[in-house]
Each structure stands twice: as C-alpha cells, then as structure tokens.
Amino acid sequence: MSTDQLLRHALRHWHADAGWRAVQELQMRGSPALLATITAMCASPRARRRAVGLSVAGQLMHHADGECAMYAEEATQQLLLHGLADPHHDVVRAAVSGLGHRPHAASVQALLRLSTSGDSQMRWQVAVALGSYEEPEAIEGLIRLSSDPSNEVRDWATFGLGTLRDDDSPEIRAALRRNLSDTDQDVRGEALVGLARRGDDGIVETLITLLTPDCHVYELDAAEALADARLVAPLQALSKTAGPSSGNAYWQARLDEALEACVTQAVPVGIQQSNAS
C-alpha cells in the first residue's frame, strides 16, 4: 500500500488488528513527508487522527546504511509530550506508549500522574513506559505499580524493576520480595529473576523448592543469574527427570545454561585455572 492508503486503513480500522498493522508499516517509512503528515494529524480537531498520528510518531524509523534507525527523535518527542495533555483518552494512551520508546525526562511527572488512572490499560502503558526511564522518580512509580490491582500492570512493573533496570535499593528489593508471593505466576517469576540478578541469596531455599520438572523458565533464569553452588544438586536432579517441560528445547537450553553457571561457581578457582591451562 502507499503511505496514503496505509493512513486511511489505520484510521478506518483503528482499535483493530488491521489498523495496527497499517500503523506498524507506517512506522518503518520515516521521511520528511510522513513527518509533516503526522505532525498535521496531531493538530487535527479529530481525536482519531491525533491518536493515529501519535502512534506512528512513537516508533517512527527509517533505513540508513542498511540498518533501521530512529527517525526525527526530537520532533516526534515534542509531538508525544504535547499529546500527554490531550483531552481524549486514546490520544493520551498513544502518547504514553510512544514515550516508552522515546523517553523524555520532561514526561516523567505526567506519567506518574497517569499511573493513578482509573483505567488499568492506561496504568499498564505507564508501567511499560517507565521501564525505559533512568530518573529516580520512575523507580518510585514502578514500585507503586508493582502492587497494582491488575495482574498485567504488576507483571510489567515488576519486570521493569527487576530486569529492565540494574538499580538496587532496599525499596526495590522489598517490592520484589513482596511479589514473590503474588497470586500471579508471571509476577512471581519476574520478582524471582529480579532478586537473583541482584545476587540476593535469601531466595536460594525458595528457588530450590521451585526447581521441579514442571518449573518455568523464570526459575531457570533466576538460577543462572544467581549462579550459586547450592543449586547444582537440584539442577542436576532436574536434568535427569523427564517432566512436562523437558520436551521444550528452549526450556532445556535454559536448564543447561543455569547448570553450567552454577557448576562453574562450585568449582574452586584454582581448579578452574588449572583446567583452563
């Protein structure tokens, strides 16, 4: 389709998969002409045109030297920042989504205000976006969202705290430990991985009990990140047990890598150096 056809398709099928596929195609066609078009759309009196314009702006790319690169970062950031103050919900959500891909420090306070929205989808978008921000206030927002009533929001906020960021603090660890007992499997898994990445050996006993034949990749990723010699025996036992997960090639690969990391930690340094020589 031509750019004009894709724009019409995106507008006609907004809120449907077909519309989003058109937006994704447009996002890969960054050019001065398309930038001018979406800039005009963002100033339209019609909310749908503004929302589509911002959705394209949020991930506008172009091909340069055989690679895909961000296009017009500053110009699109300004469009997205302006969109945060839009009176229409869909437009604001498009702006929040875009600012997750093109973070700008000037948006942090607005994102934090939106993190208390009554709409769980808006809070989810904020949780996703804040994971890309380095500002300390973003951590505070993620900690708050990690106890959100919505499973999806808690999942992304916990992932943002535990995996997307390397920051470590008593507050971050407390939020991750709290979510070890969450009712949602993915939230528990992200909390476990986040604590393992911070070398929190307080989770070793918990992890040992979780390394069963039906365990998930979260537990294997946590074991690899922790690389604790105490995990060698349960991982070896797991590798000899045929369970429902053992037929999954990716799961098996993660098990092998976790075991290798823990075995390496268990071997005395002198022996490692001797073997290497």
Short mmCIF file of C-alpha atoms in Angstrom, two decimals:
data_model
loop_
_atom_site.label_atom_id
_atom_site.label_comp_id
_atom_site.label_asym_id
_atom_site.label_seq_id
_atom_site.Cartn_x
_atom_site.Cartn_y
_atom_site.Cartn_z
CA MET A 1 0.00 0.00 0.00
CA SER A 2 1.03 3.58 -0.49
CA THR A 3 1.54 5.79 2.55
CA ASP A 4 -1.81 7.48 1.96
CA GLN A 5 -3.57 4.12 1.68
CA LEU A 6 -1.95 2.92 4.90
CA LEU A 7 -3.05 6.07 6.72
CA ARG A 8 -6.62 5.63 5.55
CA HIS A 9 -6.50 1.97 6.57
CA ALA A 10 -5.17 2.85 10.03
CA LEU A 11 -7.91 5.44 10.55
CA ARG A 12 -10.68 3.21 9.27
CA HIS A 13 -9.63 0.18 11.35
CA TRP A 14 -8.46 1.93 14.49
CA HIS A 15 -8.78 -0.37 17.55
CA ALA A 16 -8.49 -3.43 15.27
CA ASP A 17 -5.51 -5.60 14.30
CA ALA A 18 -5.73 -4.44 10.69
CA GLY A 19 -5.36 -0.83 11.77
CA TRP A 20 -2.39 -1.56 13.98
CA ARG A 21 -0.65 -3.49 11.18
CA ALA A 22 -1.00 -0.39 9.00
CA VAL A 23 0.49 1.73 11.78
CA GLN A 24 3.43 -0.68 12.10
CA GLU A 25 4.10 -0.44 8.37
CA LEU A 26 3.97 3.35 8.53
CA GLN A 27 6.40 3.39 11.43
CA MET A 28 9.05 1.91 9.13
CA ARG A 29 8.66 4.65 6.48
CA GLY A 30 10.19 7.65 8.24
CA SER A 31 10.64 10.58 5.84
CA PRO A 32 10.21 14.37 5.84
CA ALA A 33 6.88 13.96 4.03
CA LEU A 34 5.49 11.44 6.52
CA LEU A 35 6.73 13.50 9.46
CA ALA A 36 4.90 16.53 8.06
CA THR A 37 1.76 14.46 7.60
CA ILE A 38 1.67 13.05 11.13
CA THR A 39 2.53 16.47 12.57
CA ALA A 40 -0.58 17.84 10.84
CA MET A 41 -2.61 14.87 12.07
CA CYS A 42 -1.54 15.56 15.66
CA ALA A 43 -3.05 19.05 15.31
CA SER A 44 -6.34 17.75 13.89
CA PRO A 45 -9.62 18.51 15.69
CA ARG A 46 -10.48 14.81 15.32
CA ALA A 47 -9.21 12.61 18.16
CA ARG A 48 -8.75 9.52 16.00
CA ARG A 49 -6.45 11.37 13.61
CA ARG A 50 -4.41 12.66 16.56
CA ALA A 51 -4.18 9.17 18.06
CA VAL A 52 -3.03 7.59 14.79
CA GLY A 53 -0.52 10.38 14.22
CA LEU A 54 1.00 9.85 17.66
CA SER A 55 1.01 6.07 17.26
CA VAL A 56 3.12 6.42 14.13
CA ALA A 57 5.33 9.08 15.73
CA GLY A 58 6.04 6.87 18.74
CA GLN A 59 8.19 4.42 16.75
CA LEU A 60 8.99 6.28 13.54
CA MET A 61 12.03 4.67 11.88
CA HIS A 62 13.87 4.76 8.58
CA HIS A 63 16.51 2.74 6.80
CA ALA A 64 20.03 4.18 6.84
CA ASP A 65 23.18 2.40 5.65
CA GLY A 66 21.32 -0.88 5.50
CA GLU A 67 20.07 -0.62 9.08
CA CYS A 68 16.86 0.52 10.70
CA ALA A 69 17.33 3.66 12.77
CA MET A 70 15.15 6.05 14.78
CA TYR A 71 13.83 8.91 12.72
CA ALA A 72 13.23 12.52 13.84
CA GLU A 73 13.60 11.67 17.53
CA GLU A 74 13.37 15.21 18.89
CA ALA A 75 10.49 16.27 16.66
CA THR A 76 8.44 13.18 17.50
CA GLN A 77 9.21 13.52 21.22
CA GLN A 78 7.71 17.01 21.14
CA LEU A 79 4.57 15.67 19.50
CA LEU A 80 4.30 12.96 22.15
CA LEU A 81 4.86 15.38 25.04
CA HIS A 82 2.11 17.62 23.70
CA GLY A 83 -0.15 14.58 23.39
CA LEU A 84 0.07 13.90 27.14
CA ALA A 85 -2.16 16.92 27.73
CA ASP A 86 -4.75 15.90 25.13
CA PRO A 87 -8.37 15.80 26.37
CA HIS A 88 -9.06 12.45 24.68
CA HIS A 89 -8.12 9.19 26.40
CA ASP A 90 -6.96 7.35 23.25
CA VAL A 91 -4.63 10.17 22.31
CA VAL A 92 -3.03 10.24 25.75
CA ARG A 93 -2.52 6.47 25.69
CA ALA A 94 -0.83 6.74 22.28
CA ALA A 95 1.46 9.44 23.69
CA VAL A 96 2.35 7.34 26.74
CA SER A 97 3.13 4.34 24.55
CA GLY A 98 5.34 6.42 22.30
CA LEU A 99 7.24 7.91 25.22
CA GLY A 100 8.11 4.39 26.32
CA HIS A 101 10.01 4.03 23.05
CA ARG A 102 11.32 7.63 23.01
CA PRO A 103 11.81 8.54 26.67
CA HIS A 104 11.99 12.22 27.58
CA ALA A 105 12.67 13.44 31.11
CA ALA A 106 10.03 16.16 30.74
CA SER A 107 7.31 13.49 30.63
CA VAL A 108 8.08 11.77 33.95
CA GLN A 109 5.75 13.81 36.16
CA ALA A 110 2.87 13.43 33.72
CA LEU A 111 3.47 9.68 33.54
CA LEU A 112 3.45 9.45 37.33
CA ARG A 113 0.13 11.27 37.47
CA LEU A 114 -1.29 8.88 34.88
CA SER A 115 -0.05 5.91 36.92
CA THR A 116 -3.00 6.51 39.25
CA SER A 117 -5.55 6.49 36.42
CA GLY A 118 -8.74 4.51 36.95
CA ASP A 119 -8.11 2.78 33.61
CA SER A 120 -5.94 -0.33 34.01
CA GLN A 121 -4.85 -0.14 30.36
CA MET A 122 -3.51 3.37 30.95
CA ARG A 123 -1.66 2.21 34.07
CA TRP A 124 -0.25 -0.72 32.06
CA GLN A 125 1.01 1.66 29.36
CA VAL A 126 2.65 3.77 32.07
CA ALA A 127 4.29 0.70 33.64
CA VAL A 128 5.72 -0.28 30.25
CA ALA A 129 6.94 3.27 29.58
CA LEU A 130 8.56 3.86 32.97
CA GLY A 131 10.79 0.83 32.47
CA SER A 132 12.69 2.89 29.88
CA TYR A 133 13.38 5.84 32.18
CA GLU A 134 16.53 6.43 34.22
CA GLU A 135 15.05 9.08 36.53
CA PRO A 136 14.74 8.08 40.24
CA GLU A 137 11.09 9.11 40.15
CA ALA A 138 10.48 6.37 37.59
CA ILE A 139 11.60 3.77 40.15
CA GLU A 140 9.11 5.16 42.66
CA GLY A 141 6.36 4.86 40.07
CA LEU A 142 7.30 1.28 39.21
CA ILE A 143 7.38 0.31 42.89
CA ARG A 144 3.88 1.69 43.32
CA LEU A 145 2.63 -0.04 40.16
CA SER A 146 4.19 -3.33 41.25
CA SER A 147 1.34 -3.59 43.77
CA ASP A 148 -1.38 -2.54 41.32
CA PRO A 149 -4.72 -4.42 41.40
CA SER A 150 -4.21 -5.52 37.77
CA ASN A 151 -2.09 -8.63 37.16
CA GLU A 152 -0.79 -7.22 33.87
CA VAL A 153 0.26 -3.94 35.47
CA ARG A 154 2.04 -5.70 38.36
CA ASP A 155 3.75 -8.02 35.86
CA TRP A 156 5.20 -5.20 33.76
CA ALA A 157 6.11 -3.05 36.74
CA THR A 158 7.92 -5.98 38.37
CA PHE A 159 9.70 -6.73 35.08
CA GLY A 160 10.68 -3.06 34.81
CA LEU A 161 12.07 -3.04 38.34
CA GLY A 162 13.72 -6.43 38.26
CA THR A 163 15.07 -6.89 34.75
CA LEU A 164 14.97 -3.67 32.74
CA ARG A 165 16.81 -1.77 35.45
CA ASP A 166 20.05 -2.53 37.28
CA ASP A 167 19.29 -0.20 40.19
CA ASP A 168 19.43 -1.81 43.61
CA SER A 169 18.00 -0.45 46.83
CA PRO A 170 16.19 -1.72 49.94
CA GLU A 171 12.94 -0.35 48.47
CA ILE A 172 13.36 -2.22 45.18
CA ARG A 173 14.24 -5.46 46.94
CA ALA A 174 11.28 -5.08 49.31
CA ALA A 175 8.91 -4.70 46.36
CA LEU A 176 10.41 -7.73 44.63
CA ARG A 177 10.28 -9.86 47.79
CA ARG A 178 6.65 -8.92 48.33
CA ASN A 179 5.83 -10.12 44.82
CA LEU A 180 7.44 -13.50 45.40
CA SER A 181 4.12 -14.48 46.97
CA ASP A 182 1.91 -12.79 44.37
CA THR A 183 -1.18 -14.62 43.14
CA ASP A 184 0.01 -14.31 39.53
CA GLN A 185 2.63 -16.73 38.21
CA ASP A 186 4.33 -14.20 35.93
CA VAL A 187 4.59 -11.60 38.68
CA ARG A 188 6.19 -14.17 40.99
CA GLY A 189 8.59 -15.20 38.24
CA GLU A 190 9.68 -11.64 37.44
CA ALA A 191 10.23 -10.94 41.15
CA LEU A 192 12.38 -14.07 41.48
CA VAL A 193 14.54 -13.15 38.47
CA GLY A 194 14.88 -9.56 39.69
CA LEU A 195 16.17 -10.66 43.09
CA ALA A 196 18.52 -13.22 41.52
CA ARG A 197 20.01 -10.55 39.25
CA ARG A 198 20.82 -8.57 42.40
CA GLY A 199 22.59 -11.53 43.99
CA ASP A 200 20.01 -11.90 46.75
CA ASP A 201 20.97 -15.27 48.23
CA GLY A 202 17.93 -15.11 50.51
CA ILE A 203 15.97 -16.69 47.66
CA VAL A 204 18.15 -19.80 47.34
CA GLU A 205 15.96 -22.02 49.51
CA THR A 206 12.82 -20.79 47.75
CA LEU A 207 14.42 -21.44 44.38
CA ILE A 208 15.46 -24.97 45.37
CA THR A 209 11.83 -25.84 46.15
CA LEU A 210 10.72 -24.40 42.81
CA LEU A 211 13.20 -26.34 40.63
CA THR A 212 10.82 -29.15 39.78
CA PRO A 213 10.14 -30.85 36.41
CA ASP A 214 7.21 -28.52 35.79
CA CYS A 215 9.08 -25.33 36.68
CA HIS A 216 9.07 -22.38 34.32
CA VAL A 217 11.88 -20.56 32.56
CA TYR A 218 11.74 -17.87 35.27
CA GLU A 219 13.23 -20.28 37.80
CA LEU A 220 15.97 -21.37 35.40
CA ASP A 221 16.83 -17.78 34.54
CA ALA A 222 16.98 -16.96 38.25
CA ALA A 223 19.28 -19.93 38.89
CA GLU A 224 21.63 -18.83 36.12
CA ALA A 225 21.67 -15.23 37.35
CA LEU A 226 22.32 -16.29 40.95
CA ALA A 227 24.97 -18.88 39.95
CA ASP A 228 25.00 -20.40 43.43
CA ALA A 229 26.76 -23.69 44.12
CA ARG A 230 23.84 -24.80 46.30
CA LEU A 231 21.70 -25.02 43.18
CA VAL A 232 23.90 -27.58 41.41
CA ALA A 233 22.28 -30.65 43.03
CA PRO A 234 18.65 -29.67 42.33
CA LEU A 235 19.53 -28.63 38.77
CA GLN A 236 21.35 -31.91 38.15
CA ALA A 237 18.39 -33.82 39.53
CA LEU A 238 16.12 -31.80 37.28
CA SER A 239 18.21 -32.60 34.21
CA LYS A 240 17.73 -36.34 34.87
CA THR A 241 13.98 -36.13 35.36
CA ALA A 242 11.57 -36.29 32.47
CA GLY A 243 8.79 -33.81 33.12
CA PRO A 244 6.24 -31.87 31.07
CA SER A 245 8.78 -29.14 30.36
CA SER A 246 11.70 -31.36 29.37
CA GLY A 247 10.49 -31.73 25.80
CA ASN A 248 10.71 -27.98 25.24
CA ALA A 249 14.03 -27.19 23.53
CA TYR A 250 14.19 -23.64 24.86
CA TRP A 251 13.44 -24.80 28.42
CA GLN A 252 16.13 -27.46 28.13
CA ALA A 253 18.65 -24.91 26.85
CA ARG A 254 17.91 -22.61 29.77
CA LEU A 255 18.35 -25.54 32.17
CA ASP A 256 21.74 -26.40 30.65
CA GLU A 257 22.90 -22.80 30.92
CA ALA A 258 21.71 -22.48 34.52
CA LEU A 259 23.50 -25.68 35.47
CA GLU A 260 26.70 -24.58 33.76
CA ALA A 261 26.66 -21.24 35.61
CA CYS A 262 26.15 -22.92 38.98
CA VAL A 263 28.73 -25.67 38.37
CA THR A 264 31.29 -23.05 37.39
CA GLN A 265 30.62 -21.25 40.66
CA ALA A 266 31.00 -24.51 42.59
CA VAL A 267 34.45 -25.36 41.15
CA PRO A 268 37.32 -23.82 43.18
CA VAL A 269 39.16 -21.02 41.36
CA GLY A 270 42.47 -22.89 41.40
CA ILE A 271 40.91 -25.88 39.63
CA GLN A 272 39.28 -23.61 37.06
CA GLN A 273 42.64 -22.01 36.29
CA SER A 274 44.32 -25.42 36.09
CA ASN A 275 41.70 -26.70 33.66
CA ALA A 276 42.00 -23.53 31.59
CA SER A 277 45.76 -24.00 31.28
#
